[in-house]
Structure formats: structure tokens, C-alpha cells
mmCIF file of C-alpha atoms in Angstrom:
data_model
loop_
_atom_site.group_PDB
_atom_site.id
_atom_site.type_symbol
_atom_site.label_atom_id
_atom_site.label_comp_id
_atom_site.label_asym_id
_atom_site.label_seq_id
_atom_site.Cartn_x
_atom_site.Cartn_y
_atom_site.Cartn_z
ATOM 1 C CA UNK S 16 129.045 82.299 100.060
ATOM 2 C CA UNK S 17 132.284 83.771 101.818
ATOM 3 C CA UNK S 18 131.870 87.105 104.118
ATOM 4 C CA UNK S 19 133.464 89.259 101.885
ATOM 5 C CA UNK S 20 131.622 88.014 98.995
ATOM 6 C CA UNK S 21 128.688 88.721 101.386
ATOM 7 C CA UNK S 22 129.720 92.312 102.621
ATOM 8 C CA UNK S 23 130.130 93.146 98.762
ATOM 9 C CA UNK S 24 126.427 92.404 98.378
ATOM 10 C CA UNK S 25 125.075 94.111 101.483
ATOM 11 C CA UNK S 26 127.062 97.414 99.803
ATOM 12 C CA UNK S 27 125.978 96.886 96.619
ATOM 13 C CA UNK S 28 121.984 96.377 98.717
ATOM 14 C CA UNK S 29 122.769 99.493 100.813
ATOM 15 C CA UNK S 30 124.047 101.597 97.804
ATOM 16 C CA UNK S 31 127.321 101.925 99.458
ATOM 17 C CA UNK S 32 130.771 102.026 97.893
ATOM 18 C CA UNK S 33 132.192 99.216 97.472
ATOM 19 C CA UNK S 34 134.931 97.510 100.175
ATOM 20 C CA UNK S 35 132.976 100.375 102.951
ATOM 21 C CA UNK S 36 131.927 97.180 105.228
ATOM 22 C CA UNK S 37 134.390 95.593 107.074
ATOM 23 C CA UNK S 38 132.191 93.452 108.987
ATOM 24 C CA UNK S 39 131.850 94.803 112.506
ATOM 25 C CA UNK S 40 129.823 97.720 111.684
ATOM 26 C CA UNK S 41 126.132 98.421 113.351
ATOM 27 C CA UNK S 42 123.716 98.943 110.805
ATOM 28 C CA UNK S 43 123.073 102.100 112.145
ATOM 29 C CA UNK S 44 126.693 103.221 111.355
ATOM 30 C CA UNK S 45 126.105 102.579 107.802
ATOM 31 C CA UNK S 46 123.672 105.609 107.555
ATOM 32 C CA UNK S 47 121.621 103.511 104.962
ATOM 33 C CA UNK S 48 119.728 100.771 106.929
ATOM 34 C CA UNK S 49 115.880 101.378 106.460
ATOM 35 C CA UNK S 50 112.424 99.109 105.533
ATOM 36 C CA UNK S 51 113.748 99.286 101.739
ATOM 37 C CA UNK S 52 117.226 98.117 102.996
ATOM 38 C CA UNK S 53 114.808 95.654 105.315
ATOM 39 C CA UNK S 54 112.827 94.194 102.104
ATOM 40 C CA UNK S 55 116.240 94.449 99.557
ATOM 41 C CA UNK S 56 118.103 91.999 102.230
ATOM 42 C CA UNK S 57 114.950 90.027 102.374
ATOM 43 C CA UNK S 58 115.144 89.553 98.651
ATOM 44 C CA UNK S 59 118.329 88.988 98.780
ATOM 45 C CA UNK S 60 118.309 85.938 101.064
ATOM 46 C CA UNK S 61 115.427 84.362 99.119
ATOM 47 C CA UNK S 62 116.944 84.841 95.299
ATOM 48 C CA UNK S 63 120.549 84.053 96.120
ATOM 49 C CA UNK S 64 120.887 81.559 99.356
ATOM 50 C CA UNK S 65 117.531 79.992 98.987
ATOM 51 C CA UNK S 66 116.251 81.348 102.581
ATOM 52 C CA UNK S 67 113.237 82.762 103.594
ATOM 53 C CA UNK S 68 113.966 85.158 106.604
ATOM 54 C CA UNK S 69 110.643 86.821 108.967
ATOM 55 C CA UNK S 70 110.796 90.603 108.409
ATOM 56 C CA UNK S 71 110.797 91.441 112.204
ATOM 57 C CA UNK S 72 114.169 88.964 112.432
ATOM 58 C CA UNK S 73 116.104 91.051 110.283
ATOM 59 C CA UNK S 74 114.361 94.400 111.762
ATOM 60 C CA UNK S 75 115.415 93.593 115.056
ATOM 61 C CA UNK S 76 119.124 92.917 113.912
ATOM 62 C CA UNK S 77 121.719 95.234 114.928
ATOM 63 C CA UNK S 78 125.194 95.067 113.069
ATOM 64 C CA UNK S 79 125.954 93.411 110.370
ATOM 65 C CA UNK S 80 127.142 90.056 112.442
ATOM 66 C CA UNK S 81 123.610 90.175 112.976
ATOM 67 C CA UNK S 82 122.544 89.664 109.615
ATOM 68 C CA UNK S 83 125.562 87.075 108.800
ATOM 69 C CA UNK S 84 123.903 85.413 111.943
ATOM 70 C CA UNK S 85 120.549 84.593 110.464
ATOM 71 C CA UNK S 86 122.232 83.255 106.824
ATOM 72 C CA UNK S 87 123.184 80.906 109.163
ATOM 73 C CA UNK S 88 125.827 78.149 107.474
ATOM 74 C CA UNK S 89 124.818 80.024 103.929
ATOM 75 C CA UNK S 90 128.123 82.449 105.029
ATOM 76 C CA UNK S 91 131.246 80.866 105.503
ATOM 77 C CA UNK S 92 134.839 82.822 106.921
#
């Protein structure tokens, strides 16, 4: 999957309008990022890239890089 391809699924996750992630934000920034935002990216990961991420991983991430950081080669660009 490409980033932006990516970032357009974390807004649609997140609720957000679409094309608001650029990439570089913290998930803080993005006013959104909670344990239902925690679980939807979990679900995520499994359904559409086939990966089975630890809860407290993606808890303990901080931006969005972050999170494009434990898709590991599943995001490409």
C-alpha cells in the first residue's frame, strides 16, 4: 500500500476529513487518537495488510511515522 493510500485510511479510521494528514503529524495533533482509534488501527492492520500488531506497540506510538513504522514494508513511498 502507498502512504497516501495509507494516510487516506488512517482519516477515514480517525473520522477525519479527508487529505487532513500529511504525514508528519503526532497523533496527538489529530485531536482523535484514543483506545477506539487504538483497536480501529488494530483492525485495520489485520483485515487489510495481513498483520497482527500488540496493542501496547501501537499505544506507545507517537506520530503517525510511528504507525507507518510498525506496517513495516506493508507501506511503500
Amino acid at each position: 500500500m502507498e502512504k497516501n493510500d495509507f494516510l487516506r485510511e488512517l482519516e477515514n479510521i480517525l473520522e477525519l476529513e479527508p487529505n487532513t494528514l500529511k504525514g508528519g503529524e503526532s497523533l496527538e495533533e489529530t485531536g482523535v487518537w484514543d483506545s477506539l482509534g487504538v483497536v480501529s488501527f488494530m483492525a485495520f492492520a489485520d483485515e487489510k495488510l495481513g498483520l497482527v500488531l500488540q496493542a501496547d506497540k501501537i499505544s506507545a506510538s507517537k506520530t503517525i511515522e510511528d504507525l507507518i513504522g510498525l506496517l513495516g514494508d506493508r507501506i511503500s513511498g
